[in-house]
Amino acid sequence: MADQKQTPAAQTGDSPRGFAFALTAYLLWGVLPFFMKAVAHIPAFEVVAHRIVWSVPLAGAVLLLLGRMDDVKVALRTPRMLKMAMVTAVLITINWGIYVWAIGAGRALETALGYYINPLFSIFLGAVLLKEKLNPAQIVAIGLAAVAVVVLAFDAGGLPWVSLSLALSWGLYAFFRKTLPVGPNQGFFLEVLLLSVPALGYIAYVEATGQGHFFDTGWADVAWLMACGVVTAVPLMIYANGAKLLRLSTIGIMQYIAPTMIFVIAVFVFDEPFGTSKLIAFILIWAALAVYSTSMIMESRARRGVLPSPAE
């Protein structure tokens, strides 16, 4: 599992087991829009609240199975770790809320664009907050992404806020999540545990005022809302199991699987409008990701000493 010690394969190359885990997680995230469409008749806040509440027992069961619940106990007794977990919990809630709302509102294409932009935004974030030096390929990639945003803004008469908000919230979440000194499974459980208090309060409020969908609108909605925990926790924990068994460059390439699937679903299944401006923007983003990925792979090979020498 994700909390196990890394194997030599994880340190020097890609483990087939890790690849299978990561691929499974990305495929599950890729088909998640179908689930979100099925619950589109339920307000996004209520869906997010149930994603949080039903994730707690699943994540808790995994930690008990791994015998890593002591890490969570330490975190709960450490004020600094609690504060950082609260920050990441708020950021992931914002990300989930925008995503759930956007899919239900027929804006799945914008979510795909947001997750395509995310790795480029993370590079930009590292340059701004950590003063990391950008290489020429990264500068070109960020520039192409910026042009894509301008094209969409010009076409729509405003910024593509769904895409930018998803990239911003997830980028900041990943940035601050690195400062939380617990494993991925423990961190996820800690976040949903902290969020479960306001989530339960919100669910109780909407049910008490007759606005909820858990008791009053039939067993189908009960099943959908309980399943929110499964579709939230399971891919995240499967991904956590695979990430430590793969090289960063491999994860960097695989992260495009989910937004590509969302893009295909949005255009060919949900039949969302895909005009010339969006086509241009996506071509620019794909070009930016090609430049970024090529540079990342070459740097990874150079660090492992497999690039050919000038004499070859």
Coordinates of C-alpha atoms in Angstrom, one line a residue:
M1 CA 0.0 0.0 0.0
A2 CA 1.0 3.7 -0.2
D3 CA 2.5 3.6 3.3
Q4 CA 4.8 0.7 2.6
K5 CA 8.6 1.3 2.2
Q6 CA 9.6 2.0 -1.3
T7 CA 11.1 -0.9 -3.2
P8 CA 14.3 -0.6 -5.3
A9 CA 12.0 -0.6 -8.4
A10 CA 10.3 2.5 -7.1
Q11 CA 13.6 4.3 -6.6
T12 CA 15.3 3.4 -9.9
G13 CA 12.5 2.7 -12.3
D14 CA 8.8 2.0 -12.8
S15 CA 7.2 -0.9 -11.0
P16 CA 4.5 -2.8 -13.1
R17 CA 2.4 -2.9 -9.9
G18 CA 2.7 0.8 -9.5
F19 CA 1.8 1.4 -13.1
A20 CA -1.3 -0.7 -12.7
F21 CA -2.4 1.1 -9.6
A22 CA -1.8 4.6 -11.1
L23 CA -3.5 3.6 -14.4
T24 CA -6.5 2.3 -12.5
A25 CA -6.8 5.5 -10.6
Y26 CA -6.6 7.7 -13.6
L27 CA -9.1 5.6 -15.5
L28 CA -11.5 5.9 -12.6
W29 CA -11.1 9.7 -12.5
G30 CA -11.6 9.8 -16.3
V31 CA -15.0 8.2 -16.0
L32 CA -16.0 10.2 -12.9
P33 CA -18.1 12.7 -15.1
F34 CA -20.6 10.0 -15.7
F35 CA -21.2 9.7 -12.0
M36 CA -21.4 13.4 -11.5
K37 CA -24.0 13.7 -14.3
A38 CA -26.1 11.1 -12.5
V39 CA -26.1 13.3 -9.4
A40 CA -26.5 16.6 -11.3
H41 CA -30.0 17.0 -9.9
I42 CA -28.6 17.3 -6.4
P43 CA -26.9 20.6 -5.4
A44 CA -23.1 20.5 -5.6
F45 CA -22.6 21.5 -1.9
E46 CA -24.7 18.5 -0.9
V47 CA -22.8 16.1 -3.1
V48 CA -19.5 17.4 -1.8
A49 CA -20.7 17.0 1.8
H50 CA -21.6 13.4 1.1
R51 CA -18.3 12.8 -0.7
I52 CA -16.6 13.9 2.6
V53 CA -18.8 12.0 5.1
W54 CA -18.8 8.7 3.3
S55 CA -15.0 8.9 2.6
V56 CA -14.3 8.8 6.4
P57 CA -15.2 5.2 7.1
L58 CA -13.5 4.0 3.9
A59 CA -10.3 5.8 4.5
G60 CA -10.4 4.9 8.2
A61 CA -10.8 1.2 7.4
V62 CA -7.7 1.3 5.1
L63 CA -5.6 2.9 7.8
L64 CA -6.7 0.3 10.4
L65 CA -5.8 -2.4 7.9
L66 CA -2.4 -0.8 7.4
G67 CA -1.9 -0.3 11.1
R68 CA -1.1 3.4 10.5
M69 CA -3.8 5.1 12.6
D70 CA -1.1 6.2 15.1
D71 CA 0.1 8.7 12.5
V72 CA -3.3 10.4 12.5
K73 CA -3.4 10.4 16.3
V74 CA -0.1 12.2 16.3
A75 CA -1.3 14.7 13.8
L76 CA -4.5 15.4 15.8
R77 CA -2.3 16.3 18.8
T78 CA 0.0 18.6 16.8
P79 CA -1.4 22.1 16.3
R80 CA 0.8 22.9 13.3
M81 CA -0.1 19.8 11.4
L82 CA -3.8 20.4 12.2
K83 CA -3.5 23.9 10.8
M84 CA -1.9 22.7 7.6
A85 CA -4.5 19.9 7.3
M86 CA -7.2 22.5 7.6
V87 CA -5.7 24.6 4.8
T88 CA -5.4 21.6 2.5
A89 CA -8.9 20.4 3.5
V90 CA -10.4 23.8 2.5
L91 CA -8.6 23.8 -0.8
I92 CA -9.7 20.3 -1.8
T93 CA -13.3 21.2 -0.8
I94 CA -13.2 24.2 -3.2
N95 CA -11.8 22.0 -6.0
W96 CA -14.4 19.3 -5.5
G97 CA -17.2 21.9 -5.3
I98 CA -16.2 23.6 -8.6
Y99 CA -15.8 20.2 -10.3
V100 CA -19.1 18.8 -9.2
W101 CA -21.0 22.0 -10.1
A102 CA -19.2 22.3 -13.5
I103 CA -20.0 18.8 -14.7
G104 CA -23.7 19.2 -13.7
A105 CA -23.8 22.5 -15.4
G106 CA -22.6 21.1 -18.7
R107 CA -19.1 22.6 -18.5
A108 CA -17.0 19.4 -18.4
L109 CA -14.8 20.7 -21.2
E110 CA -13.7 23.5 -18.9
T111 CA -12.8 21.0 -16.2
A112 CA -10.7 19.1 -18.7
L113 CA -8.9 22.3 -19.6
G114 CA -8.3 23.1 -15.9
Y115 CA -6.6 19.7 -15.3
Y116 CA -4.6 20.1 -18.4
I117 CA -3.4 23.5 -17.2
N118 CA -2.7 22.2 -13.7
P119 CA 0.9 20.9 -14.2
L120 CA 1.9 24.1 -15.9
F121 CA 0.4 26.1 -13.1
S122 CA 2.3 24.0 -10.6
I123 CA 5.6 25.0 -12.4
F124 CA 4.6 28.6 -12.3
L125 CA 3.7 28.3 -8.6
G126 CA 7.1 26.8 -7.9
A127 CA 8.8 29.7 -9.7
V128 CA 6.8 32.3 -7.8
L129 CA 6.6 30.8 -4.3
L130 CA 9.8 28.8 -4.2
K131 CA 11.9 30.9 -6.5
E132 CA 12.6 27.8 -8.7
K133 CA 14.4 28.7 -11.9
L134 CA 12.4 27.9 -15.1
N135 CA 14.1 26.3 -18.0
P136 CA 13.4 27.5 -21.6
A137 CA 11.0 24.7 -22.3
Q138 CA 8.9 25.5 -19.2
I139 CA 8.8 29.2 -20.1
V140 CA 7.5 28.3 -23.6
A141 CA 4.9 25.9 -22.2
I142 CA 3.6 28.4 -19.7
G143 CA 3.5 31.1 -22.4
L144 CA 1.5 28.8 -24.7
A145 CA -1.0 28.1 -21.8
A146 CA -1.3 31.8 -21.1
V147 CA -2.1 32.4 -24.8
A148 CA -4.8 29.7 -24.6
V149 CA -6.4 31.4 -21.7
V150 CA -6.4 34.8 -23.5
V151 CA -8.0 33.1 -26.5
L152 CA -10.8 31.7 -24.4
A153 CA -11.2 35.0 -22.5
F154 CA -11.5 36.9 -25.7
D155 CA -14.1 34.4 -27.1
A156 CA -16.2 34.3 -23.9
G157 CA -15.8 38.0 -22.9
G158 CA -14.3 36.9 -19.6
L159 CA -11.7 34.6 -18.0
P160 CA -12.4 30.9 -18.1
W161 CA -12.9 30.9 -14.3
V162 CA -13.9 27.2 -14.0
S163 CA -10.6 26.0 -15.6
L164 CA -8.5 28.6 -13.8
S165 CA -10.2 27.9 -10.4
L166 CA -9.7 24.2 -10.7
A167 CA -6.0 24.6 -11.7
L168 CA -5.4 27.1 -8.9
S169 CA -7.2 25.2 -6.1
W170 CA -5.5 21.9 -7.1
G171 CA -2.1 23.5 -7.6
L172 CA -2.2 25.2 -4.2
Y173 CA -3.6 22.0 -2.6
A174 CA -0.6 19.9 -4.0
F175 CA 1.8 22.7 -2.9
F176 CA 0.6 22.8 0.7
R177 CA 0.0 19.1 0.9
K178 CA 3.7 18.6 0.6
T179 CA 4.2 20.4 3.9
L180 CA 1.9 18.0 5.8
P181 CA 4.4 15.4 7.1
V182 CA 2.1 12.3 6.9
G183 CA 1.5 9.7 4.2
P184 CA -1.0 10.2 1.5
N185 CA -3.6 7.8 3.0
Q186 CA -3.2 9.4 6.5
G187 CA -3.4 12.9 5.0
F188 CA -6.6 12.1 3.1
F189 CA -8.2 10.6 6.2
L190 CA -7.2 13.6 8.3
E191 CA -8.6 16.0 5.8
V192 CA -12.0 14.3 5.4
L193 CA -12.1 13.8 9.2
L194 CA -11.8 17.5 9.8
L195 CA -14.2 18.3 7.0
S196 CA -16.8 15.8 8.3
V197 CA -17.9 18.1 11.1
P198 CA -19.2 21.0 8.9
A199 CA -20.3 18.4 6.2
L200 CA -22.5 16.6 8.7
G201 CA -23.8 19.9 10.0
Y202 CA -24.7 20.9 6.4
I203 CA -26.4 17.6 5.7
A204 CA -28.4 17.8 8.9
Y205 CA -29.5 21.3 8.0
V206 CA -30.7 20.5 4.4
E207 CA -32.5 17.4 5.6
A208 CA -34.2 19.3 8.5
T209 CA -35.4 22.0 6.2
G210 CA -36.7 19.6 3.5
Q211 CA -34.0 20.5 1.0
G212 CA -32.0 17.3 1.3
H213 CA -31.9 14.3 -1.0
F214 CA -30.8 11.5 1.4
F215 CA -34.1 10.6 3.0
D216 CA -36.9 12.4 1.1
T217 CA -36.3 11.7 -2.6
G218 CA -36.1 7.9 -2.8
W219 CA -33.7 5.1 -2.3
A220 CA -31.9 5.8 -5.6
D221 CA -30.6 9.1 -4.3
V222 CA -29.6 7.4 -1.0
A223 CA -27.5 5.0 -3.0
W224 CA -26.0 7.7 -5.2
L225 CA -25.0 9.8 -2.2
M226 CA -23.5 6.9 -0.3
A227 CA -21.5 6.0 -3.4
C228 CA -19.9 9.4 -3.3
G229 CA -17.5 8.1 -0.7
V230 CA -16.5 5.2 -2.9
V231 CA -15.8 7.3 -6.0
T232 CA -13.9 9.8 -3.9
A233 CA -11.8 7.7 -1.6
V234 CA -11.1 4.6 -3.8
P235 CA -9.2 6.3 -6.7
L236 CA -7.2 8.5 -4.3
M237 CA -6.0 5.6 -2.2
I238 CA -5.3 3.4 -5.3
Y239 CA -3.3 6.3 -6.8
A240 CA -1.4 6.7 -3.5
N241 CA -0.4 3.0 -3.7
G242 CA 1.0 3.5 -7.2
A243 CA 2.7 6.9 -7.0
K244 CA 5.5 5.8 -4.8
L245 CA 6.3 2.9 -7.1
L246 CA 6.7 5.1 -10.2
R247 CA 9.2 7.8 -11.4
L248 CA 8.0 11.4 -11.3
S249 CA 8.3 11.6 -15.1
T250 CA 6.0 8.6 -15.5
I251 CA 3.4 10.2 -13.2
G252 CA 3.8 13.4 -15.1
I253 CA 2.8 11.8 -18.4
M254 CA 0.0 9.6 -16.9
Q255 CA -1.7 12.6 -15.3
Y256 CA -3.0 13.6 -18.8
I257 CA -5.1 10.4 -19.0
A258 CA -8.0 11.7 -16.9
P259 CA -8.4 15.1 -18.6
T260 CA -8.2 13.5 -22.0
M261 CA -11.0 11.1 -21.1
I262 CA -13.0 14.0 -19.7
F263 CA -12.4 15.9 -23.0
V264 CA -13.6 13.0 -25.1
I265 CA -16.7 12.4 -22.9
A266 CA -17.6 16.1 -22.9
V267 CA -17.4 16.4 -26.7
F268 CA -18.7 13.0 -27.9
V269 CA -21.0 11.9 -25.1
F270 CA -22.2 15.0 -23.4
D271 CA -22.2 16.9 -26.7
E272 CA -20.9 20.1 -25.3
P273 CA -20.2 23.0 -27.7
F274 CA -16.7 22.9 -29.1
G275 CA -16.2 25.8 -31.4
T276 CA -13.1 27.3 -33.1
S277 CA -11.8 29.2 -30.1
K278 CA -11.9 26.2 -27.8
L279 CA -10.2 24.1 -30.5
I280 CA -7.4 26.7 -30.8
A281 CA -7.1 26.9 -27.0
F282 CA -6.9 23.1 -26.6
I283 CA -4.3 22.9 -29.4
L284 CA -2.2 25.5 -27.6
I285 CA -2.5 23.6 -24.3
W286 CA -1.7 20.3 -26.0
A287 CA 1.4 21.9 -27.6
A288 CA 2.4 23.3 -24.2
L289 CA 2.1 19.9 -22.5
A290 CA 4.1 18.3 -25.3
V291 CA 6.9 20.8 -24.8
Y292 CA 6.8 20.4 -21.1
S293 CA 6.6 16.6 -21.1
T294 CA 9.5 16.3 -23.6
S295 CA 11.7 18.5 -21.5
M296 CA 10.7 16.6 -18.3
I297 CA 11.6 13.2 -19.9
M298 CA 14.9 14.4 -21.3
E299 CA 15.8 15.9 -17.9
S300 CA 14.9 12.6 -16.2
R301 CA 17.0 10.6 -18.6
A302 CA 19.9 13.0 -18.2
R303 CA 19.8 12.6 -14.4
R304 CA 19.9 8.8 -14.8
G305 CA 22.8 9.1 -17.3
V306 CA 21.2 7.5 -20.3
L307 CA 21.5 10.3 -22.7
P308 CA 24.0 9.6 -25.5
S309 CA 27.3 11.3 -25.3
P310 CA 28.5 13.7 -28.0
A311 CA 31.0 11.0 -29.2
E312 CA 28.2 8.5 -29.9

